[in-house]
Coordinates of C-alpha atoms in Angstrom, one line a residue:
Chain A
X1 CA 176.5 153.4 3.6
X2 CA 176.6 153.5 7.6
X3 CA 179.8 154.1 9.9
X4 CA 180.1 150.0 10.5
X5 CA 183.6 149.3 8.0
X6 CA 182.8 145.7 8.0
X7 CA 179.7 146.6 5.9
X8 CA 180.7 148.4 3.4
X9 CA 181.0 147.0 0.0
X10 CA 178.0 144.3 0.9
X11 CA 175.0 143.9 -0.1
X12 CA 173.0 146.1 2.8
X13 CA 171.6 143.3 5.2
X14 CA 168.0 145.8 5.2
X15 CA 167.8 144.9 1.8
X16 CA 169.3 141.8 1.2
X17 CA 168.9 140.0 4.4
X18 CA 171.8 138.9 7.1
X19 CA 175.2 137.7 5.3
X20 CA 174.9 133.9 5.1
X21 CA 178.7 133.0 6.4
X22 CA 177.7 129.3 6.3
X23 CA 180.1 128.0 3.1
X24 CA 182.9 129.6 5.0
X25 CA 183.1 127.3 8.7
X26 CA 184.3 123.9 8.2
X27 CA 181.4 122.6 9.7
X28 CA 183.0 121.3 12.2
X29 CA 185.4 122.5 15.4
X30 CA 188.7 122.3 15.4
X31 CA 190.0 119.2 16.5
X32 CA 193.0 118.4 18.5
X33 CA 194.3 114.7 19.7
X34 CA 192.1 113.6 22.5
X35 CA 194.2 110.6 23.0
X36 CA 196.9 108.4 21.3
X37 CA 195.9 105.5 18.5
X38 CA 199.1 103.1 17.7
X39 CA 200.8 102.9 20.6
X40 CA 204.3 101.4 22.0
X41 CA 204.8 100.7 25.7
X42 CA 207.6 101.3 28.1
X43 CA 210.9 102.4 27.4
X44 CA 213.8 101.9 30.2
X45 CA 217.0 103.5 30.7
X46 CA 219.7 103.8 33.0
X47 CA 223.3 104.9 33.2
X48 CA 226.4 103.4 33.9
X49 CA 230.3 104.7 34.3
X50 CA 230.9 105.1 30.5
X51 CA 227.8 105.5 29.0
X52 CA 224.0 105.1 28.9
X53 CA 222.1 101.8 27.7
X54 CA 218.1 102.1 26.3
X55 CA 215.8 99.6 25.6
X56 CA 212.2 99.7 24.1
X57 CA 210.5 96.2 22.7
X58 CA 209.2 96.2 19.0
X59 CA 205.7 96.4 19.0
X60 CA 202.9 99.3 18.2
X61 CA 199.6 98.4 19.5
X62 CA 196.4 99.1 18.1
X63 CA 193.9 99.2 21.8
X64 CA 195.1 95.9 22.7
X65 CA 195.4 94.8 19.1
X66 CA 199.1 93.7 18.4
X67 CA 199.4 95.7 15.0
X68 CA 202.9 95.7 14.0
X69 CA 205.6 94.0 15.2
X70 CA 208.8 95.1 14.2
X71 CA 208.3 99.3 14.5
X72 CA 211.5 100.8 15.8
X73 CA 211.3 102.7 19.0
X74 CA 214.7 103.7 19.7
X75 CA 216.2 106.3 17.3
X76 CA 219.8 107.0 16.6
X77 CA 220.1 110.7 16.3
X78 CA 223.7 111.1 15.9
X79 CA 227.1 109.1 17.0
X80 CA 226.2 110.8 21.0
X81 CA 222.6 110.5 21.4
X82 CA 219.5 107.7 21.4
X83 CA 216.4 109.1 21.8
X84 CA 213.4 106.3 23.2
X85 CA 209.8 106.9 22.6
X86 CA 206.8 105.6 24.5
X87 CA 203.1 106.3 23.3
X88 CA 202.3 107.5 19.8
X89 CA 203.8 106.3 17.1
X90 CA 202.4 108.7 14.8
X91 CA 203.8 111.5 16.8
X92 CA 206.6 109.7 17.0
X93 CA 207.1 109.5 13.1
X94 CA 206.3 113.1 13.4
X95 CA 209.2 113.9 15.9
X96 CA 211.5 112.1 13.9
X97 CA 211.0 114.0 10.9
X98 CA 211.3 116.8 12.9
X99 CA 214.5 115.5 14.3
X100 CA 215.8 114.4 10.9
X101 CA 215.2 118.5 9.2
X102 CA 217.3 119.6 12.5
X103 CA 219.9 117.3 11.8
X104 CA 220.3 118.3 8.4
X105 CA 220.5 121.9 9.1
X106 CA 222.7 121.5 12.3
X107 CA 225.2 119.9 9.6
X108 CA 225.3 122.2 6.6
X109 CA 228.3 124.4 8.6
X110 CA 230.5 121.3 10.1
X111 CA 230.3 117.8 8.9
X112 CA 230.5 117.4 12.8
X113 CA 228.9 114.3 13.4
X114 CA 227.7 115.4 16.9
X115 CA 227.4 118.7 16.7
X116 CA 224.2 118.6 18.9
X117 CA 224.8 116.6 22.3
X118 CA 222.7 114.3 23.7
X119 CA 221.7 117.5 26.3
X120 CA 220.9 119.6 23.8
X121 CA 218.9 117.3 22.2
X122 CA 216.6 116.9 24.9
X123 CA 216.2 120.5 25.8
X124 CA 215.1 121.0 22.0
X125 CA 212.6 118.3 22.4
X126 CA 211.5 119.6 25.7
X127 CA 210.4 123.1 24.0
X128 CA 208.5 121.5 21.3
X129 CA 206.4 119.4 23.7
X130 CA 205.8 122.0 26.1
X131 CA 204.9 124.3 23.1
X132 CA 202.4 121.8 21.5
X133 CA 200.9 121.0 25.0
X134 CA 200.8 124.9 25.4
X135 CA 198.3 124.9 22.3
X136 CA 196.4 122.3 23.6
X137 CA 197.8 119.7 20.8
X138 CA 200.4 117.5 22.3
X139 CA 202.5 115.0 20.9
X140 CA 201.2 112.2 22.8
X141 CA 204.7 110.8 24.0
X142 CA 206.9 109.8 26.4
X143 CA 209.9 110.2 25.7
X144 CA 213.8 109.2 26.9
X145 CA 217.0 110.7 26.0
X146 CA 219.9 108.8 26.4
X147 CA 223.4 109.9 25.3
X148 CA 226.4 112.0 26.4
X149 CA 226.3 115.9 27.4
X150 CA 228.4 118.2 25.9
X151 CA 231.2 117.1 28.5
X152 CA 231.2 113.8 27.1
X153 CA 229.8 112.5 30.2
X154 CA 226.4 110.2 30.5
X155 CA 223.1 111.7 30.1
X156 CA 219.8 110.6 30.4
X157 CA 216.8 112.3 30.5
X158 CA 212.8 112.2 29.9
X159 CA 210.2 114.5 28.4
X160 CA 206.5 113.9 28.4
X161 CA 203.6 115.3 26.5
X162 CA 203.5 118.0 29.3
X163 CA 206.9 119.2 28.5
X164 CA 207.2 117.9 31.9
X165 CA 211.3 117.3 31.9
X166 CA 213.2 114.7 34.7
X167 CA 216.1 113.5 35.0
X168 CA 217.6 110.0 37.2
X169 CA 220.5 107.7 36.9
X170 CA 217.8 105.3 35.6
X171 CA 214.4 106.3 34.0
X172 CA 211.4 104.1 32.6
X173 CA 208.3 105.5 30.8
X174 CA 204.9 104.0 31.1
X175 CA 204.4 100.6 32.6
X176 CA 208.2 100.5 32.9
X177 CA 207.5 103.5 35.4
X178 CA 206.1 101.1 37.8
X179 CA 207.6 97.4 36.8
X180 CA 211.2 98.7 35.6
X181 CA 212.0 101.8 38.0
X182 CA 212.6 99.6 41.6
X183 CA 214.8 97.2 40.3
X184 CA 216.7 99.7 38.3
X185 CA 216.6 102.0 41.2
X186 CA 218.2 98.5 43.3
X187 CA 221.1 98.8 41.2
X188 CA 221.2 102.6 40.9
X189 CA 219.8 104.3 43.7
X190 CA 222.1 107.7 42.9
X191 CA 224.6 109.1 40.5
X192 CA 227.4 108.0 42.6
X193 CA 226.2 104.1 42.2
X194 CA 225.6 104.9 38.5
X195 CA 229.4 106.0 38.2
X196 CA 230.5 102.8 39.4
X197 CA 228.5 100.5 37.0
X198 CA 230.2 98.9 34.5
X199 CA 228.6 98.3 30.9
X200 CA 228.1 94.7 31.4
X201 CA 225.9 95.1 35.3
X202 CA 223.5 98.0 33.0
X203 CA 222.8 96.0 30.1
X204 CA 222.1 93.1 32.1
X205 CA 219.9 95.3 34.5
X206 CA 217.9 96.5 31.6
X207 CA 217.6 92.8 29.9
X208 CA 216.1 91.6 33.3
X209 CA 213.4 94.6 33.1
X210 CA 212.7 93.8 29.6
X211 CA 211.8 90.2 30.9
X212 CA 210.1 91.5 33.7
X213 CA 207.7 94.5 31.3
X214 CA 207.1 91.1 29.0
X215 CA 205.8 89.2 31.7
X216 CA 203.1 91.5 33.6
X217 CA 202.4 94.2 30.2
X218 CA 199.6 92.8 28.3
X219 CA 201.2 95.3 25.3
X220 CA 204.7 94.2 25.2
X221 CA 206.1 92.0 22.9
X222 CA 209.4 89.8 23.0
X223 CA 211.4 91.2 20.8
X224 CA 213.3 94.9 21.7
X225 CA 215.7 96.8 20.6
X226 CA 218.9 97.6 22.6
X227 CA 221.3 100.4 22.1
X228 CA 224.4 101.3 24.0
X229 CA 225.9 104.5 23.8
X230 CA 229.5 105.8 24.9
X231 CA 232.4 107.5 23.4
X232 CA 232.7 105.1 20.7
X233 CA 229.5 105.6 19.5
X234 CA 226.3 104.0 19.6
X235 CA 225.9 100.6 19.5
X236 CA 222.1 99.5 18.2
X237 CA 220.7 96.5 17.9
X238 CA 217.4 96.3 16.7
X239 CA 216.0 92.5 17.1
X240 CA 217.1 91.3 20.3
X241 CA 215.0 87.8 21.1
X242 CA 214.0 87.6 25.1
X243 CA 216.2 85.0 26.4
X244 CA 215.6 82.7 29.7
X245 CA 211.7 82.7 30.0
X246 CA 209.7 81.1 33.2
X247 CA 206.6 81.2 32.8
X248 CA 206.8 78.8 36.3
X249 CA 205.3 81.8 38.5
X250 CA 201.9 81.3 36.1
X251 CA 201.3 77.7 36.0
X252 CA 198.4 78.1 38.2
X253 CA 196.7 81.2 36.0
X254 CA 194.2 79.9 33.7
X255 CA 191.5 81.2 31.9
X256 CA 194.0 83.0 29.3
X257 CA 196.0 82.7 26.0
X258 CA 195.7 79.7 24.2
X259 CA 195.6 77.2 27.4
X260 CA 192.7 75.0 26.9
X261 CA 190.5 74.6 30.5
Chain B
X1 CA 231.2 145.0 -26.9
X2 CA 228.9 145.7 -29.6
X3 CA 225.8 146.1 -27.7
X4 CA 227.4 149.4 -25.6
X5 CA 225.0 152.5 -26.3
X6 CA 222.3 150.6 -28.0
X7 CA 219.6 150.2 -25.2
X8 CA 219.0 147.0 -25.2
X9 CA 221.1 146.0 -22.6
X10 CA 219.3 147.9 -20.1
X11 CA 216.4 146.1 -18.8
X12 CA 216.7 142.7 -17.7
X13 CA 213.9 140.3 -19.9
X14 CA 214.6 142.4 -23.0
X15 CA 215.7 140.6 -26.0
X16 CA 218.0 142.5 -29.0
X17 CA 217.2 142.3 -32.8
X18 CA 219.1 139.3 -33.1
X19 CA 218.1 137.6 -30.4
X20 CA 219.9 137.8 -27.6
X21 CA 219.5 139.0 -23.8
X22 CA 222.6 141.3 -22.8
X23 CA 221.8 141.4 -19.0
X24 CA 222.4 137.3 -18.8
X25 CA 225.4 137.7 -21.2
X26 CA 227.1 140.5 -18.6
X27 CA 226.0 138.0 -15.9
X28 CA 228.1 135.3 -17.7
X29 CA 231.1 138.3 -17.3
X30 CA 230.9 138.2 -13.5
X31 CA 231.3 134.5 -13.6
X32 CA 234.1 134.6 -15.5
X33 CA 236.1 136.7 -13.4
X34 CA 235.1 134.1 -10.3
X35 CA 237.7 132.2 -8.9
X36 CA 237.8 128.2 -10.6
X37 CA 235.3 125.9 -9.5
X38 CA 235.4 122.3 -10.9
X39 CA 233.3 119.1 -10.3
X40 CA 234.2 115.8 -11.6
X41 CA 231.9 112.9 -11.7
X42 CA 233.7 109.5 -10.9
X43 CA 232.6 106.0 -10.6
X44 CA 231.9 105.7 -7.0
X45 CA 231.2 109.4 -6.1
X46 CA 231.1 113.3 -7.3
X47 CA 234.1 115.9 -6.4
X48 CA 234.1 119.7 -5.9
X49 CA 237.0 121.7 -5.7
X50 CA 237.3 125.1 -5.2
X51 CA 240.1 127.7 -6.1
X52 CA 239.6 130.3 -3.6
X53 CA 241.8 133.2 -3.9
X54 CA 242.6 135.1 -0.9
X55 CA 240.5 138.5 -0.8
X56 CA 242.7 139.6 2.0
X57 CA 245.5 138.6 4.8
X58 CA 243.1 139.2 7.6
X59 CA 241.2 136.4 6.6
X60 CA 241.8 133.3 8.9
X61 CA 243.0 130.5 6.5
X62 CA 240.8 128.0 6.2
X63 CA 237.7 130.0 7.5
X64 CA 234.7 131.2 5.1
X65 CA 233.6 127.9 3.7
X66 CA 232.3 128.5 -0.2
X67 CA 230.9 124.9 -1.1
X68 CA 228.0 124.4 0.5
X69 CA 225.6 121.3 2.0
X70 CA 222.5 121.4 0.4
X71 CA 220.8 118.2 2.0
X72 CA 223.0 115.3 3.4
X73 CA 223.8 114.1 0.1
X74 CA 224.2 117.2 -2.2
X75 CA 226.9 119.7 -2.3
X76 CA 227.3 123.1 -4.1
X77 CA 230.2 125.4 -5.3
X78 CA 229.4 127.9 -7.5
X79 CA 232.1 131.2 -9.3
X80 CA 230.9 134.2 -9.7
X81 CA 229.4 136.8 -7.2
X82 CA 229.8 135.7 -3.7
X83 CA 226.3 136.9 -2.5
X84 CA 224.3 135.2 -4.9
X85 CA 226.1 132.0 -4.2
X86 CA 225.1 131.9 -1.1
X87 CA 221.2 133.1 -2.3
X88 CA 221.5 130.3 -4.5
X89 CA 222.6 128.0 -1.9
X90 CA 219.9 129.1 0.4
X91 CA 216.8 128.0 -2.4
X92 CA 218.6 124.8 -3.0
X93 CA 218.5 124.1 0.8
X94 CA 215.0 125.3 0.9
X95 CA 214.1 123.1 -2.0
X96 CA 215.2 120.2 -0.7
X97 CA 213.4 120.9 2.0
X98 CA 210.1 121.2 1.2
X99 CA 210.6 118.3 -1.3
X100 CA 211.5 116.3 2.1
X101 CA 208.4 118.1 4.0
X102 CA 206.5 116.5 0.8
X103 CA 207.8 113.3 0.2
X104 CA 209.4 112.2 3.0
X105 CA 212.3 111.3 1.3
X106 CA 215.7 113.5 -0.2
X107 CA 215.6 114.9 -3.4
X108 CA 217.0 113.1 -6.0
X109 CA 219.8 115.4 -7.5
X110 CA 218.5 115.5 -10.9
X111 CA 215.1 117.4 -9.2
X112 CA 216.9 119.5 -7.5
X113 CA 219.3 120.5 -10.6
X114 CA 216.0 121.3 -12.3
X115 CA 213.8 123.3 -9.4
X116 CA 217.1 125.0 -9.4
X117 CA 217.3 125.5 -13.1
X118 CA 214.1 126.8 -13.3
X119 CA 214.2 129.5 -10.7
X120 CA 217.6 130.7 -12.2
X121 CA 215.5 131.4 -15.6
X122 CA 213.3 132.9 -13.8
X123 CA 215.6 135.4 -12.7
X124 CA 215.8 136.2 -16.7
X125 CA 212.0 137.0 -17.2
X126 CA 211.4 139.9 -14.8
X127 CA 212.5 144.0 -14.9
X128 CA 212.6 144.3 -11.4
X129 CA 215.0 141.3 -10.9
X130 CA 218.4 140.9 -12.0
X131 CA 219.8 137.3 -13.4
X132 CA 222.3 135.3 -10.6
X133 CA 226.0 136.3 -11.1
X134 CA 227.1 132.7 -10.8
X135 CA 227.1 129.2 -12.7
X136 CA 226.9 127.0 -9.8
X137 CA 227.9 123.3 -9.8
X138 CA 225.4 120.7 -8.1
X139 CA 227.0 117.1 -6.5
X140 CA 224.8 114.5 -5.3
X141 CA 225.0 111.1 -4.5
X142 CA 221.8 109.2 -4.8
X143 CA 221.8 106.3 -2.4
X144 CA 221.5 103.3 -3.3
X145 CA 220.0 101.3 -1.5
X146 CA 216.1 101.2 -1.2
X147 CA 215.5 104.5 0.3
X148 CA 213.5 104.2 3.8
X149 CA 210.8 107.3 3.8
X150 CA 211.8 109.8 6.5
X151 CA 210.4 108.8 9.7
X152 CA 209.8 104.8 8.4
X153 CA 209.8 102.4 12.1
X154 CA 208.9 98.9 10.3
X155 CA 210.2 97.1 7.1
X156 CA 206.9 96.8 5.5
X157 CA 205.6 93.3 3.8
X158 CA 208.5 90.3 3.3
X159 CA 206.6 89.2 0.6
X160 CA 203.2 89.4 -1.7
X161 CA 201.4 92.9 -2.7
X162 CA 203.8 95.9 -1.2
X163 CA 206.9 93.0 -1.0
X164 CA 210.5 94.1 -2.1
X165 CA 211.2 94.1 -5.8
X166 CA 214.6 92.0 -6.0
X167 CA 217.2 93.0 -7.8
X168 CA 216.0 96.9 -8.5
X169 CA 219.1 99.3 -8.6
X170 CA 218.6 102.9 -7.4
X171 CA 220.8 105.9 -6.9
X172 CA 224.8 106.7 -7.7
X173 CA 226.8 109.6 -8.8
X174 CA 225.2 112.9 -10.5
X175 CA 226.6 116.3 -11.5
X176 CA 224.9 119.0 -13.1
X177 CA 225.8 122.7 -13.9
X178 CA 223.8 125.6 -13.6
X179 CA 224.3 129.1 -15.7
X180 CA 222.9 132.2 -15.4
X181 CA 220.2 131.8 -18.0
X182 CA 219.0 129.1 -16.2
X183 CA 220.3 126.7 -18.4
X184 CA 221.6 123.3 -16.8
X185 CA 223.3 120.2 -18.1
X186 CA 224.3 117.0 -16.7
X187 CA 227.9 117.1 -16.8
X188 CA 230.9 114.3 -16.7
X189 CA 232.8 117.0 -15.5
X190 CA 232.3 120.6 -15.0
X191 CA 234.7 123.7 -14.7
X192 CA 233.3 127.3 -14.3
X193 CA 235.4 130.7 -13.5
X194 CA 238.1 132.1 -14.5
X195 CA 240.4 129.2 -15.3
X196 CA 237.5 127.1 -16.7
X197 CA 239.4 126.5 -20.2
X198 CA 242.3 125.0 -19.0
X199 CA 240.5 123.2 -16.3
X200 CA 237.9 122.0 -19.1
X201 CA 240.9 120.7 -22.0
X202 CA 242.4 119.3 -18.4
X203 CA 238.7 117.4 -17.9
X204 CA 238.4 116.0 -21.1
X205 CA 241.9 114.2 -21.0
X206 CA 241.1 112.1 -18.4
X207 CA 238.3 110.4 -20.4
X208 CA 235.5 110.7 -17.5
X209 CA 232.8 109.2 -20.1
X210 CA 234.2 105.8 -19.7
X211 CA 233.3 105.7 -15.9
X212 CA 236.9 104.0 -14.9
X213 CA 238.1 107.0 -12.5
X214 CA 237.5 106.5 -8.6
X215 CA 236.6 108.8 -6.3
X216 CA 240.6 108.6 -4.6
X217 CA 241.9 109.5 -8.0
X218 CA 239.3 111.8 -8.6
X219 CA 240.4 114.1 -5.6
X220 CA 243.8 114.2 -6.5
X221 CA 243.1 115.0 -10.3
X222 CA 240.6 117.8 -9.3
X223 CA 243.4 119.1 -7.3
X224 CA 245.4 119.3 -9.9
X225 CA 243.3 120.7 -12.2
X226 CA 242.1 123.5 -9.6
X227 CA 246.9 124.3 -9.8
X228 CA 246.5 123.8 -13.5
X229 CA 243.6 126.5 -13.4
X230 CA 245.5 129.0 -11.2
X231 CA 248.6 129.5 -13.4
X232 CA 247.3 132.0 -15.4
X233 CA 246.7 134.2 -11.7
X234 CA 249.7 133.0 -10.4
X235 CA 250.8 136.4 -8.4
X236 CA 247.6 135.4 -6.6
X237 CA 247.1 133.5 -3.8
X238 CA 244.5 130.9 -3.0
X239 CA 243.3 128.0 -0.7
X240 CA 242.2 125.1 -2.6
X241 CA 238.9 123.9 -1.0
X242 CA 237.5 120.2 -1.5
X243 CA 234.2 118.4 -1.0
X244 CA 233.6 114.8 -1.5
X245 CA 230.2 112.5 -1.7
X246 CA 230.7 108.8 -2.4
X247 CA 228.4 105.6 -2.2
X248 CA 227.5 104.3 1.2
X249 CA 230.6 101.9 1.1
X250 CA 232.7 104.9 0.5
X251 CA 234.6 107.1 2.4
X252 CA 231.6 109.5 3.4
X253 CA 228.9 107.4 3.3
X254 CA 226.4 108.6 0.7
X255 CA 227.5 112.2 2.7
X256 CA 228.5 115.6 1.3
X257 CA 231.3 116.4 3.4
X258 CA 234.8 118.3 3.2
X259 CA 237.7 116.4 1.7
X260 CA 239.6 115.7 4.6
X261 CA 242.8 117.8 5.7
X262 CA 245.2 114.5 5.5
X263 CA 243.7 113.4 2.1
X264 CA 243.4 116.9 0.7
X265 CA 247.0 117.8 1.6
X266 CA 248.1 114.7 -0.1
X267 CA 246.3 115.7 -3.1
X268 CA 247.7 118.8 -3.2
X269 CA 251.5 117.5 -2.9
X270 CA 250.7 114.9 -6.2
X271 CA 249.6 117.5 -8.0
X272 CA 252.3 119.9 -7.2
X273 CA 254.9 116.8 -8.2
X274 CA 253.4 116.2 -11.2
X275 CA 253.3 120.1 -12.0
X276 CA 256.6 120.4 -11.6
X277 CA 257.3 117.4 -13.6
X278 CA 254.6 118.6 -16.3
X279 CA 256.9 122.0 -16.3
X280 CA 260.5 120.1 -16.3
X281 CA 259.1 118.5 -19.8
X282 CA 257.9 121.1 -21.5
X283 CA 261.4 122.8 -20.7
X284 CA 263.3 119.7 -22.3
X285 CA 261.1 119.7 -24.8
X286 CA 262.4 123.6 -26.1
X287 CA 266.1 122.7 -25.5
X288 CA 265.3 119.6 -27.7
X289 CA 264.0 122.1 -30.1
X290 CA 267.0 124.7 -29.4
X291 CA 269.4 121.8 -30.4
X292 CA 267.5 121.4 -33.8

């Protein structure tokens, strides 16, 4: 026996040769998510005087495969808050299962429906993303939170796989960040403009960015979901068809789709 | 009792000559001093009720909640000793938990009655453990509809392998009680506590096997039942405390959630009336018999 406490109780390694360790390793290194697989695009947001209205279209890609068509981007968390999510949709699933086991025990107390505002919400989410990035795992999102604060007043905010957190009278993740943003920003350059907005101007606004995201995003779809939340609760609609389509600004492109020349 | 000074009451898991286990018996004594909890099954949901007598005056009415959520759809209310109640509540929630974590999808109540069950008996096999002080009553509505797994975006295939089956019914009402030996029955209607005899004669007259009763009668007869139960501790006081779950038309949703106050208050007023009425027949009834 030597002074080493690691060896004792082994076979001596003078005798019997070094300790072969090699059943115990994997075989391989651990493995984190280098990048996401089934994706969805942009989501856009942006706040008015009595509320908040989301959109995010239906589709998860697969590269530039469109794999499924009718996946669900916006989630209703409770009767105050709509979250959006952009980029994973297995992480996605994830964070709504997450979401869902909160939910549950935020209601075993109160039968409250919204206990948890739309602010809290998005701080909670804003911890688990900056935790998971912090281990070098993220959840490979983008994601909006649109709803009211605990003050009942419109809230809309964004968290990305950094835990990165922002905050704007009108908010767009991905493509939307570049397409969406300016015209949104047109309409709502500052909180003061968003408190003069009526419900009718924002959903409108957001309709004309989902046209917009269809026409220049080669991985949108169009067909969205919409949801409009206020103090009445959140109003969801889950297969909105793209209305009013010219294509007249590409009659000259050619070379793609299913034109033949 | 019999079983006083001969030993074999003194380890829990130990069974006497003639078969019996003393330490889940005495258990079944702690229940039985409990305050009344009933639970009766109806057509279109399950209701708990509660008689919770008043430990003291300093206690803000209204406060200290005894039936518990378990998952959205499941509610508990057990007699007996407060603090295992709420260790029993805690498994339960845990349970139906990991059964989500599992298979992305709530428990069905039946599972949970029997996770629950077994963990209960349990509590009967080991020395170092004593069985649970309480018989606890288990309401859940199974939904039904198709359940959509936890976390689901898409509807899956309209048609062909991994289509919709048509016509497949899921789901509805389910009680169950648990005991301290870890057995558990399904139940029509349950009563545990101390007024669990004249809550249970009260049960089986309203004839809960044929499946008539709806949940809005069902709150104001488990009312009732929960006055009926307390008139043998009248110089007590209590609150009366009731949870409902219904189908997703209902009232709740497919949700366990507190009776509310308007309904609940209601309730209570019918089943003081027909108290009171109950008590104004049986005293004509002894003057008809005094004028024999």
């Amino acid at each position: 026996m030597n002074h080493f406490p690691e060896a004792w109780g082994r076979p001596r390694d003078d005798v019997y040769g070094a300790y072969n360790g090699a059943h115990l390793a994997s075989g391989m290194p651990n493995q984190h998510t280098q990048s996401p697989i089934v994706t969805g695009t942009s989501v856009v947001g942006i706040k008015f005087k009595d509320g908040v209205v989301i959109a995010a279209d239906n589709l998860a890609s697969y590269g530039s495969l469109a794999r499924f068509t009718d996946v669900k981007r916006l989630h209703r968390f409770n009767s105050k808050s709509v979250l959006g999510f952009g980029g994973d949709v297995s992480d996605m699933q994830y964070l709504d299962r997450l979401l869902t086991s909160l939910d549950i025990r935020e209601n075993y107390h109160s039968a409250d429906d919204a206990a948890l505002s739309a602010k809290n919400l998005h701080t909670y989410l804003s911890k688990v993303m900056y935790k998971r990035r912090s281990d070098f795992n993220p959840l490979w999102n983008h994601i909006l939170v649109a709803g009211l604060d605990t003050e009942e007043k419109p809230f809309l905010a964004s968290v990305d796989l950094l835990g990165t957190t922002f905050s704007s009278p009108s908010l767009a993740t991905g493509y939307g960040a570049h397409l969406a943003q300016p015209i949104m920003r047109k309409l709502v350059p500052d909180e003061e403009a968003a408190a003069r907005l009526g419900k009718e101007e924002a959903i409108q606004a957001i309709k004309d960015c989902m046209k917009v995201l269809f026409y220049r995003d080669a991985r949108s779809m169009d067909r969205y979901s919409i949801a409009v939340i206020t103090k009445e609760g959140v109003d969801l609609n889950e297969d909105v068809k793209l209305e009013n389509q010219s294509w007249a600004f590409a009659d000259r492109i050619r070379g793609y789709g299913t034109q033949v020349n | 009792m019999t079983s006083i000074g001969t030993g074999y009451d003194l380890s829990n898991s130990v069974f006497s000559p003639d078969g019996r286990n003393f330490q889940v018996e005495y258990a079944v004594k702690a229940v039985e001093n409990g305050g009344t909890a009933i639970g009766i099954r109806c057509k279109d949901g399950v209701v708990l009720a509660l008689e919770k007598l008043v430990a003291s005056k300093l206690v803000k009415p209204g406060a200290n909640k005894r039936i518990a959520t378990v998952d959205r759809n499941m509610g508990v209310v057990s007699a007996g000793l407060l603090p295992d109640g709420r260790h029993f509540v805690a498994r339960a929630r845990d349970e139906a938990a990991s059964w989500r974590r599992l298979y992305k999808a709530p428990i069905p109540t039946a599972a949970l009655a029997d996770r629950m069950g077994s963990y209960v008996q349990a509590h009967t096999l080991y020395s170092s453990v004593r069985p649970f002080g309480v018989t606890a009553i288990l309401a859940g509505w199974d939904s039904e509809a198709e359940v959509p797994v936890d976390g689901q975006v898409g509807y899956g295939p309209a048609s062909g392998a991994g289509g919709k089956k048509e016509g497949a019914t899921h789901g509805g009402p389910f009680l169950y009680m648990i005991e301290p030996s870890g057995m558990y029955w399904g139940y029509y209607g349950a009563a545990t506590g101390k007024g669990r005899q004249a809550a249970k004669s009260e049960l089986e007259k309203l004839n809960l096997a044929a499946g008539n009763l709806t949940l809005e009668q069902g709150v104001k007869e488990a009312a009732r039942i929960i006055y009926v139960a307390h008139e043998d501790s009248k110089d007590k006081e209590f609150e009366l405390e009731m949870t409902w779950v219904s189908s997703l038309k209902g009232p709740t949703k497919g949700r366990h959630e507190e009776v509310p106050r308007e309904v609940r208050e209601e309730a209570e007023k019918w089943a003081k009336k027909s108290l009171e009425s109950n008590g104004e027949e049986d005293e004509e009834d002894e003057e008809d018999k005094m004028e024999e």
